[in-house]
Amino acid sequence: FGINMEVMKDNSDSRLADMLIQGLTMGVLNVSKKIDTFKGDADKKVIGLAKEFKKFQQEGIEFLKKYL
C-alpha cells in the first residue's frame, strides 16, 4: 500500500529509481550481514550464491543511478 501511495504522488523516473535503489541498498546490507554471520558455518556454494546475489543487487544500483 505504501509503495502505491508513493508512486501515485510521484511516478517520475528519478523517484522510481530512488525507491528501487533504497530497496536494493537494504538488500545489499542484509545479505552482507548474513554472509558475515554464516560464512564459517554455511556451505561454500550457499555463500557463493549469496555473494552473486549481492553483486547482482550492486549492479542494479549502479544501473539505476543514471535515472536519478
mmCIF file of N, CA and C in Angstrom:
data_model
loop_
_atom_site.group_PDB
_atom_site.id
_atom_site.type_symbol
_atom_site.label_atom_id
_atom_site.label_comp_id
_atom_site.label_asym_id
_atom_site.label_seq_id
_atom_site.Cartn_x
_atom_site.Cartn_y
_atom_site.Cartn_z
ATOM 1 N N PHE A 1 0.827 -1.192 0.000
ATOM 2 C CA PHE A 1 0.000 0.000 0.000
ATOM 3 C C PHE A 1 0.871 1.255 0.000
ATOM 4 N N GLY A 2 1.906 1.273 0.827
ATOM 5 C CA GLY A 2 2.780 2.446 0.925
ATOM 6 C C GLY A 2 3.483 2.757 -0.384
ATOM 7 N N ILE A 3 3.894 1.715 -1.086
ATOM 8 C CA ILE A 3 4.571 1.912 -2.370
ATOM 9 C C ILE A 3 3.596 2.507 -3.369
ATOM 10 N N ASN A 4 2.362 2.000 -3.387
ATOM 11 C CA ASN A 4 1.363 2.542 -4.306
ATOM 12 C C ASN A 4 1.129 4.027 -4.064
ATOM 13 N N MET A 5 1.077 4.417 -2.807
ATOM 14 C CA MET A 5 0.868 5.833 -2.477
ATOM 15 C C MET A 5 2.047 6.672 -2.957
ATOM 16 N N GLU A 6 3.248 6.174 -2.747
ATOM 17 C CA GLU A 6 4.439 6.907 -3.187
ATOM 18 C C GLU A 6 4.446 7.082 -4.694
ATOM 19 N N VAL A 7 4.080 6.029 -5.419
ATOM 20 C CA VAL A 7 4.079 6.078 -6.880
ATOM 21 C C VAL A 7 2.980 7.013 -7.372
ATOM 22 N N MET A 8 1.841 7.027 -6.686
ATOM 23 C CA MET A 8 0.768 7.941 -7.096
ATOM 24 C C MET A 8 1.180 9.393 -6.875
ATOM 25 N N LYS A 9 1.946 9.655 -5.831
ATOM 26 C CA LYS A 9 2.403 11.023 -5.562
ATOM 27 C C LYS A 9 3.412 11.481 -6.594
ATOM 28 N N ASP A 10 4.350 10.593 -6.950
ATOM 29 C CA ASP A 10 5.423 10.958 -7.892
ATOM 30 C C ASP A 10 5.891 9.690 -8.593
ATOM 31 N N ASN A 11 5.543 9.569 -9.866
ATOM 32 C CA ASN A 11 5.951 8.383 -10.614
ATOM 33 C C ASN A 11 7.016 8.708 -11.660
ATOM 34 N N SER A 12 7.806 9.728 -11.379
ATOM 35 C CA SER A 12 8.881 10.090 -12.299
ATOM 36 C C SER A 12 9.962 9.017 -12.290
ATOM 37 N N ASP A 13 10.737 8.982 -13.367
ATOM 38 C CA ASP A 13 11.834 8.016 -13.455
ATOM 39 C C ASP A 13 12.777 8.141 -12.267
ATOM 40 N N SER A 14 13.093 9.371 -11.904
ATOM 41 C CA SER A 14 14.051 9.572 -10.817
ATOM 42 C C SER A 14 13.497 9.085 -9.478
ATOM 43 N N ARG A 15 12.227 9.292 -9.232
ATOM 44 C CA ARG A 15 11.634 8.849 -7.961
ATOM 45 C C ARG A 15 11.564 7.324 -7.900
ATOM 46 N N LEU A 16 11.163 6.694 -9.011
ATOM 47 C CA LEU A 16 11.108 5.237 -9.044
ATOM 48 C C LEU A 16 12.504 4.640 -8.882
ATOM 49 N N ALA A 17 13.489 5.238 -9.560
ATOM 50 C CA ALA A 17 14.868 4.772 -9.421
ATOM 51 C C ALA A 17 15.331 4.921 -7.979
ATOM 52 N N ASP A 18 14.988 6.026 -7.358
ATOM 53 C CA ASP A 18 15.364 6.266 -5.966
ATOM 54 C C ASP A 18 14.763 5.205 -5.045
ATOM 55 N N MET A 19 13.499 4.884 -5.245
ATOM 56 C CA MET A 19 12.844 3.874 -4.413
ATOM 57 C C MET A 19 13.489 2.501 -4.612
ATOM 58 N N LEU A 20 13.783 2.161 -5.863
ATOM 59 C CA LEU A 20 14.429 0.878 -6.142
ATOM 60 C C LEU A 20 15.830 0.819 -5.546
ATOM 61 N N ILE A 21 16.570 1.907 -5.649
ATOM 62 C CA ILE A 21 17.916 1.957 -5.078
ATOM 63 C C ILE A 21 17.860 1.778 -3.566
ATOM 64 N N GLN A 22 16.888 2.408 -2.926
ATOM 65 C CA GLN A 22 16.744 2.245 -1.476
ATOM 66 C C GLN A 22 16.504 0.774 -1.119
ATOM 67 N N GLY A 23 15.622 0.113 -1.866
ATOM 68 C CA GLY A 23 15.332 -1.290 -1.606
ATOM 69 C C GLY A 23 16.538 -2.181 -1.863
ATOM 70 N N LEU A 24 17.237 -1.932 -2.969
ATOM 71 C CA LEU A 24 18.419 -2.720 -3.291
ATOM 72 C C LEU A 24 19.518 -2.518 -2.253
ATOM 73 N N THR A 25 19.659 -1.290 -1.785
ATOM 74 C CA THR A 25 20.668 -0.999 -0.763
ATOM 75 C C THR A 25 20.365 -1.757 0.524
ATOM 76 N N MET A 26 19.104 -1.791 0.909
ATOM 77 C CA MET A 26 18.727 -2.568 2.094
ATOM 78 C C MET A 26 19.033 -4.051 1.867
ATOM 79 N N GLY A 27 18.805 -4.528 0.643
ATOM 80 C CA GLY A 27 19.113 -5.912 0.324
ATOM 81 C C GLY A 27 20.595 -6.215 0.411
ATOM 82 N N VAL A 28 21.418 -5.294 -0.093
ATOM 83 C CA VAL A 28 22.871 -5.470 -0.035
ATOM 84 C C VAL A 28 23.326 -5.536 1.419
ATOM 85 N N LEU A 29 22.819 -4.640 2.236
ATOM 86 C CA LEU A 29 23.198 -4.629 3.654
ATOM 87 C C LEU A 29 22.764 -5.926 4.341
ATOM 88 N N ASN A 30 21.550 -6.359 4.046
ATOM 89 C CA ASN A 30 21.032 -7.581 4.655
ATOM 90 C C ASN A 30 21.848 -8.802 4.272
ATOM 91 N N VAL A 31 22.107 -8.967 2.986
ATOM 92 C CA VAL A 31 22.844 -10.152 2.537
ATOM 93 C C VAL A 31 24.295 -10.091 3.011
ATOM 94 N N SER A 32 24.862 -8.898 3.114
ATOM 95 C CA SER A 32 26.223 -8.760 3.636
ATOM 96 C C SER A 32 26.299 -9.243 5.079
ATOM 97 N N LYS A 33 25.318 -8.855 5.873
ATOM 98 C CA LYS A 33 25.269 -9.300 7.267
ATOM 99 C C LYS A 33 25.131 -10.809 7.347
ATOM 100 N N LYS A 34 24.269 -11.371 6.505
ATOM 101 C CA LYS A 34 24.064 -12.822 6.515
ATOM 102 C C LYS A 34 25.330 -13.559 6.090
ATOM 103 N N ILE A 35 26.026 -13.047 5.091
ATOM 104 C CA ILE A 35 27.280 -13.668 4.649
ATOM 105 C C ILE A 35 28.276 -13.679 5.798
ATOM 106 N N ASP A 36 28.424 -12.539 6.467
ATOM 107 C CA ASP A 36 29.355 -12.447 7.595
ATOM 108 C C ASP A 36 28.950 -13.381 8.732
ATOM 109 N N THR A 37 27.663 -13.473 9.010
ATOM 110 C CA THR A 37 27.181 -14.302 10.105
ATOM 111 C C THR A 37 27.400 -15.790 9.849
ATOM 112 N N PHE A 38 27.178 -16.216 8.611
ATOM 113 C CA PHE A 38 27.170 -17.645 8.321
ATOM 114 C C PHE A 38 28.364 -18.140 7.516
ATOM 115 N N LYS A 39 29.354 -17.285 7.254
ATOM 116 C CA LYS A 39 30.461 -17.689 6.382
ATOM 117 C C LYS A 39 31.254 -18.886 6.917
ATOM 118 N N GLY A 40 31.298 -19.063 8.221
ATOM 119 C CA GLY A 40 32.021 -20.197 8.791
ATOM 120 C C GLY A 40 31.200 -21.463 8.885
ATOM 121 N N ASP A 41 29.878 -21.327 8.872
ATOM 122 C CA ASP A 41 29.001 -22.478 9.081
ATOM 123 C C ASP A 41 28.301 -22.968 7.819
ATOM 124 N N ALA A 42 27.989 -22.067 6.912
ATOM 125 C CA ALA A 42 27.208 -22.428 5.722
ATOM 126 C C ALA A 42 28.084 -23.066 4.650
ATOM 127 N N ASP A 43 27.448 -23.830 3.809
ATOM 128 C CA ASP A 43 28.115 -24.451 2.669
ATOM 129 C C ASP A 43 28.702 -23.362 1.766
ATOM 130 N N LYS A 44 29.874 -23.612 1.225
ATOM 131 C CA LYS A 44 30.554 -22.622 0.379
ATOM 132 C C LYS A 44 29.724 -22.261 -0.848
ATOM 133 N N LYS A 45 28.935 -23.207 -1.359
ATOM 134 C CA LYS A 45 28.070 -22.924 -2.512
ATOM 135 C C LYS A 45 26.990 -21.913 -2.141
ATOM 136 N N VAL A 46 26.465 -22.040 -0.938
ATOM 137 C CA VAL A 46 25.430 -21.114 -0.471
ATOM 138 C C VAL A 46 26.025 -19.722 -0.300
ATOM 139 N N ILE A 47 27.196 -19.645 0.279
ATOM 140 C CA ILE A 47 27.871 -18.356 0.450
ATOM 141 C C ILE A 47 28.185 -17.755 -0.924
ATOM 142 N N GLY A 48 28.624 -18.592 -1.850
ATOM 143 C CA GLY A 48 28.903 -18.120 -3.206
ATOM 144 C C GLY A 48 27.656 -17.574 -3.874
ATOM 145 N N LEU A 49 26.533 -18.245 -3.709
ATOM 146 C CA LEU A 49 25.271 -17.780 -4.263
ATOM 147 C C LEU A 49 24.868 -16.452 -3.636
ATOM 148 N N ALA A 50 25.053 -16.319 -2.340
ATOM 149 C CA ALA A 50 24.731 -15.066 -1.652
ATOM 150 C C ALA A 50 25.603 -13.927 -2.175
ATOM 151 N N LYS A 51 26.870 -14.218 -2.427
ATOM 152 C CA LYS A 51 27.769 -13.189 -2.959
ATOM 153 C C LYS A 51 27.371 -12.789 -4.372
ATOM 154 N N GLU A 52 26.928 -13.759 -5.169
ATOM 155 C CA GLU A 52 26.444 -13.449 -6.524
ATOM 156 C C GLU A 52 25.205 -12.568 -6.460
ATOM 157 N N PHE A 53 24.305 -12.887 -5.531
ATOM 158 C CA PHE A 53 23.093 -12.094 -5.365
ATOM 159 C C PHE A 53 23.432 -10.673 -4.934
ATOM 160 N N LYS A 54 24.378 -10.543 -4.030
ATOM 161 C CA LYS A 54 24.829 -9.220 -3.583
ATOM 162 C C LYS A 54 25.386 -8.428 -4.758
ATOM 163 N N LYS A 55 26.202 -9.075 -5.584
ATOM 164 C CA LYS A 55 26.776 -8.410 -6.759
ATOM 165 C C LYS A 55 25.671 -7.979 -7.722
ATOM 166 N N PHE A 56 24.670 -8.836 -7.925
ATOM 167 C CA PHE A 56 23.537 -8.515 -8.785
ATOM 168 C C PHE A 56 22.825 -7.258 -8.293
ATOM 169 N N GLN A 57 22.609 -7.171 -6.983
ATOM 170 C CA GLN A 57 21.950 -6.002 -6.405
ATOM 171 C C GLN A 57 22.808 -4.747 -6.582
ATOM 172 N N GLN A 58 24.105 -4.875 -6.372
ATOM 173 C CA GLN A 58 25.002 -3.733 -6.531
ATOM 174 C C GLN A 58 25.012 -3.245 -7.982
ATOM 175 N N GLU A 59 24.984 -4.170 -8.922
ATOM 176 C CA GLU A 59 24.938 -3.791 -10.331
ATOM 177 C C GLU A 59 23.630 -3.078 -10.654
ATOM 178 N N GLY A 60 22.540 -3.528 -10.040
ATOM 179 C CA GLY A 60 21.249 -2.863 -10.216
ATOM 180 C C GLY A 60 21.288 -1.434 -9.719
ATOM 181 N N ILE A 61 21.933 -1.218 -8.593
ATOM 182 C CA ILE A 61 22.075 0.137 -8.049
ATOM 183 C C ILE A 61 22.834 1.013 -9.025
ATOM 184 N N GLU A 62 23.944 0.507 -9.527
ATOM 185 C CA GLU A 62 24.751 1.292 -10.479
ATOM 186 C C GLU A 62 23.963 1.608 -11.739
ATOM 187 N N PHE A 63 23.190 0.653 -12.238
ATOM 188 C CA PHE A 63 22.389 0.860 -13.431
ATOM 189 C C PHE A 63 21.345 1.952 -13.209
ATOM 190 N N LEU A 64 20.709 1.940 -12.048
ATOM 191 C CA LEU A 64 19.629 2.879 -11.753
ATOM 192 C C LEU A 64 20.115 4.297 -11.479
ATOM 193 N N LYS A 65 21.371 4.458 -11.108
ATOM 194 C CA LYS A 65 21.899 5.781 -10.785
ATOM 195 C C LYS A 65 21.746 6.772 -11.942
ATOM 196 N N LYS A 66 21.778 6.281 -13.163
ATOM 197 C CA LYS A 66 21.682 7.193 -14.319
ATOM 198 C C LYS A 66 20.279 7.810 -14.439
ATOM 199 N N TYR A 67 19.314 7.279 -13.731
ATOM 200 C CA TYR A 67 17.957 7.826 -13.781
ATOM 201 C C TYR A 67 17.679 8.845 -12.670
ATOM 202 N N LEU A 68 18.640 9.035 -11.803
ATOM 203 C CA LEU A 68 18.433 9.997 -10.701
ATOM 204 C C LEU A 68 18.563 11.425 -11.186
#
